[in-house]
Amino acid sequence: MAKLVLLSQGLVGRTHDLKVDKTTVGRVDDNTFLIAEPSVSSHHCEILLKGTDVVVRDLNSTNGTFINGEKIAEAALKPGQILRLGQIEMRLETEASGAPAPVAGKKTPENTVIMQRGVSLTALEAGAQKGFDTAGKGFSKKDNKGNKIFFIVAGVVVVVIVGLLIFAFASMK
């Protein structure tokens, strides 16, 4: 039986047996093989069992699908080859392949873009404890001198215009 063995830090040793003809791989729960990592697309790729061949098909992923460093749209994955989805690397192993060959030195993916997920509730709470409401007064209005100057200048301009209008009407009579 074929299986994928994850090689990336934090996931080392995790495996997924390829038991069905079509295995979907991605970041969301409806995939057969879930990899909850930001560089992996929601529906990243599918792995097809065609007889004894294992075929990988990219599903228009953001960060691409690579076999031994080569970007692919669809290609056969051989035992011992490295499949990379975003920043996650895994190796195909089969019972016939025996012990896997050692992995070459880790290199940084060139075309990978990590999409930010947003701010976690924990980070918001930590920020609130550190910087918000330090005086216990809640949020206060910012003192903006620019607005004060604008309103003073606008008031002076209005008074000058009104004065000129009064002068103009008085001189017409």
Short mmCIF file of C-alpha atoms in Angstrom, two decimals:
data_model
loop_
_atom_site.label_atom_id
_atom_site.label_comp_id
_atom_site.label_asym_id
_atom_site.label_seq_id
_atom_site.Cartn_x
_atom_site.Cartn_y
_atom_site.Cartn_z
CA MET A 1 0.00 0.00 0.00
CA ALA A 2 1.21 3.51 -0.84
CA LYS A 3 1.41 6.18 1.83
CA LEU A 4 2.55 9.78 2.18
CA VAL A 5 5.01 10.52 4.98
CA LEU A 6 5.24 14.17 6.03
CA LEU A 7 8.76 15.57 6.38
CA SER A 8 8.12 19.19 7.37
CA GLN A 9 8.91 20.45 10.84
CA GLY A 10 6.06 19.96 13.29
CA LEU A 11 4.52 17.24 11.09
CA VAL A 12 7.49 14.83 10.81
CA GLY A 13 6.40 11.22 10.84
CA ARG A 14 2.71 11.89 10.25
CA THR A 15 1.45 9.58 7.49
CA HIS A 16 -1.58 9.16 5.28
CA ASP A 17 -2.36 5.82 3.62
CA LEU A 18 -3.58 6.10 0.04
CA LYS A 19 -6.49 3.63 0.30
CA VAL A 20 -8.98 5.09 -2.19
CA ASP A 21 -8.73 5.87 -5.90
CA LYS A 22 -8.97 9.64 -5.32
CA THR A 23 -7.53 11.45 -2.29
CA THR A 24 -8.06 15.19 -2.01
CA VAL A 25 -5.44 17.17 -0.08
CA GLY A 26 -5.97 20.64 1.37
CA ARG A 27 -6.42 22.93 4.33
CA VAL A 28 -10.20 22.59 4.88
CA ASP A 29 -12.16 19.81 6.57
CA ASP A 30 -13.85 18.36 3.47
CA ASN A 31 -10.52 16.99 2.11
CA THR A 32 -9.60 13.33 2.50
CA PHE A 33 -6.13 14.34 3.73
CA LEU A 34 -6.31 17.51 5.83
CA ILE A 35 -3.14 19.61 6.25
CA ALA A 36 -4.01 22.67 8.35
CA GLU A 37 -1.10 24.89 7.30
CA PRO A 38 -1.42 28.40 5.78
CA SER A 39 0.76 27.71 2.71
CA VAL A 40 -1.50 24.81 1.67
CA SER A 41 -4.56 25.86 -0.36
CA SER A 42 -8.11 24.99 0.74
CA HIS A 43 -8.27 22.35 -2.01
CA HIS A 44 -4.61 22.04 -3.03
CA CYS A 45 -4.34 18.85 -5.07
CA GLU A 46 -5.73 15.40 -5.62
CA ILE A 47 -3.84 12.12 -5.63
CA LEU A 48 -5.15 9.45 -7.97
CA LEU A 49 -4.34 5.74 -7.84
CA LYS A 50 -4.23 4.41 -11.41
CA GLY A 51 -3.23 0.76 -11.17
CA THR A 52 0.21 0.79 -9.60
CA ASP A 53 0.81 4.44 -10.53
CA VAL A 54 0.25 7.36 -8.18
CA VAL A 55 -0.70 10.53 -10.06
CA VAL A 56 -0.77 14.00 -8.48
CA ARG A 57 -3.00 16.72 -9.99
CA ASP A 58 -2.76 20.34 -8.84
CA LEU A 59 -6.16 22.02 -8.24
CA ASN A 60 -5.08 25.58 -9.15
CA SER A 61 -3.42 26.02 -5.78
CA THR A 62 -2.02 29.40 -4.74
CA ASN A 63 1.50 28.18 -3.94
CA GLY A 64 1.76 25.34 -6.44
CA THR A 65 2.41 21.61 -6.33
CA PHE A 66 5.98 20.35 -6.83
CA ILE A 67 7.59 16.94 -7.29
CA ASN A 68 11.32 16.96 -6.46
CA GLY A 69 11.33 20.76 -6.87
CA GLU A 70 9.63 20.80 -10.30
CA LYS A 71 6.26 22.56 -10.50
CA ILE A 72 3.58 20.27 -11.93
CA ALA A 73 -0.02 20.48 -13.10
CA GLU A 74 -0.34 16.69 -13.25
CA ALA A 75 2.43 14.11 -12.96
CA ALA A 76 3.25 10.64 -11.69
CA LEU A 77 4.75 10.45 -8.20
CA LYS A 78 7.26 7.63 -7.76
CA PRO A 79 8.25 6.02 -4.44
CA GLY A 80 10.92 8.06 -2.66
CA GLN A 81 10.10 11.30 -4.52
CA ILE A 82 9.33 14.45 -2.54
CA LEU A 83 5.92 16.07 -3.02
CA ARG A 84 5.73 19.71 -1.86
CA LEU A 85 2.47 21.57 -1.31
CA GLY A 86 3.25 25.20 -0.36
CA GLN A 87 5.87 24.75 2.37
CA ILE A 88 4.84 21.22 3.34
CA GLU A 89 7.01 18.38 2.09
CA MET A 90 6.11 14.70 2.05
CA ARG A 91 7.55 11.54 0.53
CA LEU A 92 5.71 8.72 -1.21
CA GLU A 93 6.50 5.33 0.27
CA THR A 94 5.25 1.91 -0.75
CA GLU A 95 5.74 -1.52 0.77
CA ALA A 96 7.92 -2.43 -2.20
CA SER A 97 10.08 0.70 -1.89
CA GLY A 98 11.60 -0.46 1.41
CA ALA A 99 13.54 2.03 3.47
CA PRO A 100 13.37 5.55 2.05
CA ALA A 101 16.44 7.30 0.75
CA PRO A 102 17.68 10.12 2.98
CA VAL A 103 16.26 13.53 2.18
CA ALA A 104 18.67 16.11 0.72
CA GLY A 105 19.33 19.33 2.64
CA LYS A 106 16.25 21.43 3.20
CA LYS A 107 15.94 24.34 0.79
CA THR A 108 13.56 27.25 1.01
CA PRO A 109 10.72 27.23 -1.53
CA GLU A 110 11.11 30.13 -3.95
CA ASN A 111 7.52 30.68 -5.06
CA THR A 112 5.69 30.17 -1.79
CA VAL A 113 3.49 32.95 -0.44
CA ILE A 114 2.11 32.62 3.06
CA MET A 115 -1.33 34.12 3.41
CA GLN A 116 -2.01 35.72 6.77
CA ARG A 117 -4.97 34.28 8.63
CA GLY A 118 -5.85 37.36 10.66
CA VAL A 119 -5.66 38.03 14.37
CA SER A 120 -6.43 35.34 16.92
CA LEU A 121 -8.63 35.99 19.92
CA THR A 122 -5.65 35.29 22.17
CA ALA A 123 -3.59 37.99 20.45
CA LEU A 124 -6.45 40.48 20.78
CA GLU A 125 -6.84 39.73 24.46
CA ALA A 126 -3.08 40.06 25.01
CA GLY A 127 -3.08 43.41 23.18
CA ALA A 128 -5.99 44.60 25.30
CA GLN A 129 -4.11 43.75 28.46
CA LYS A 130 -0.92 45.48 27.30
CA GLY A 131 -2.01 48.64 25.54
CA PHE A 132 -5.73 49.31 25.80
CA ASP A 133 -7.49 50.86 28.75
CA THR A 134 -4.30 51.34 30.77
CA ALA A 135 -5.85 54.11 32.87
CA GLY A 136 -9.08 52.20 33.46
CA LYS A 137 -11.09 54.91 31.67
CA GLY A 138 -11.87 53.02 28.48
CA PHE A 139 -11.21 54.62 25.14
CA SER A 140 -10.67 58.38 25.07
CA LYS A 141 -11.05 60.84 22.23
CA LYS A 142 -7.83 61.88 20.59
CA ASP A 143 -6.98 65.59 20.92
CA ASN A 144 -6.67 66.88 17.36
CA LYS A 145 -5.26 70.41 17.09
CA GLY A 146 -5.62 70.32 13.29
CA ASN A 147 -9.43 70.24 13.58
CA LYS A 148 -9.42 73.18 16.01
CA ILE A 149 -7.28 75.30 13.68
CA PHE A 150 -9.49 74.39 10.70
CA PHE A 151 -12.67 75.51 12.49
CA ILE A 152 -11.07 78.77 13.69
CA VAL A 153 -9.84 79.64 10.16
CA ALA A 154 -13.24 78.66 8.67
CA GLY A 155 -15.03 80.88 11.21
CA VAL A 156 -12.77 83.86 10.39
CA VAL A 157 -13.38 83.37 6.65
CA VAL A 158 -17.17 83.23 7.19
CA VAL A 159 -17.08 86.45 9.29
CA VAL A 160 -15.00 88.22 6.60
CA ILE A 161 -17.40 87.12 3.82
CA VAL A 162 -20.45 88.23 5.81
CA GLY A 163 -18.75 91.56 6.53
CA LEU A 164 -17.96 92.10 2.85
CA LEU A 165 -21.56 91.28 1.87
CA ILE A 166 -22.91 93.78 4.41
CA PHE A 167 -20.47 96.43 3.17
CA ALA A 168 -21.45 95.75 -0.47
CA PHE A 169 -25.19 96.09 0.25
CA ALA A 170 -24.64 99.24 2.36
CA SER A 171 -22.60 100.94 -0.37
CA MET A 172 -25.25 100.19 -3.02
CA LYS A 173 -27.85 102.26 -1.21
#
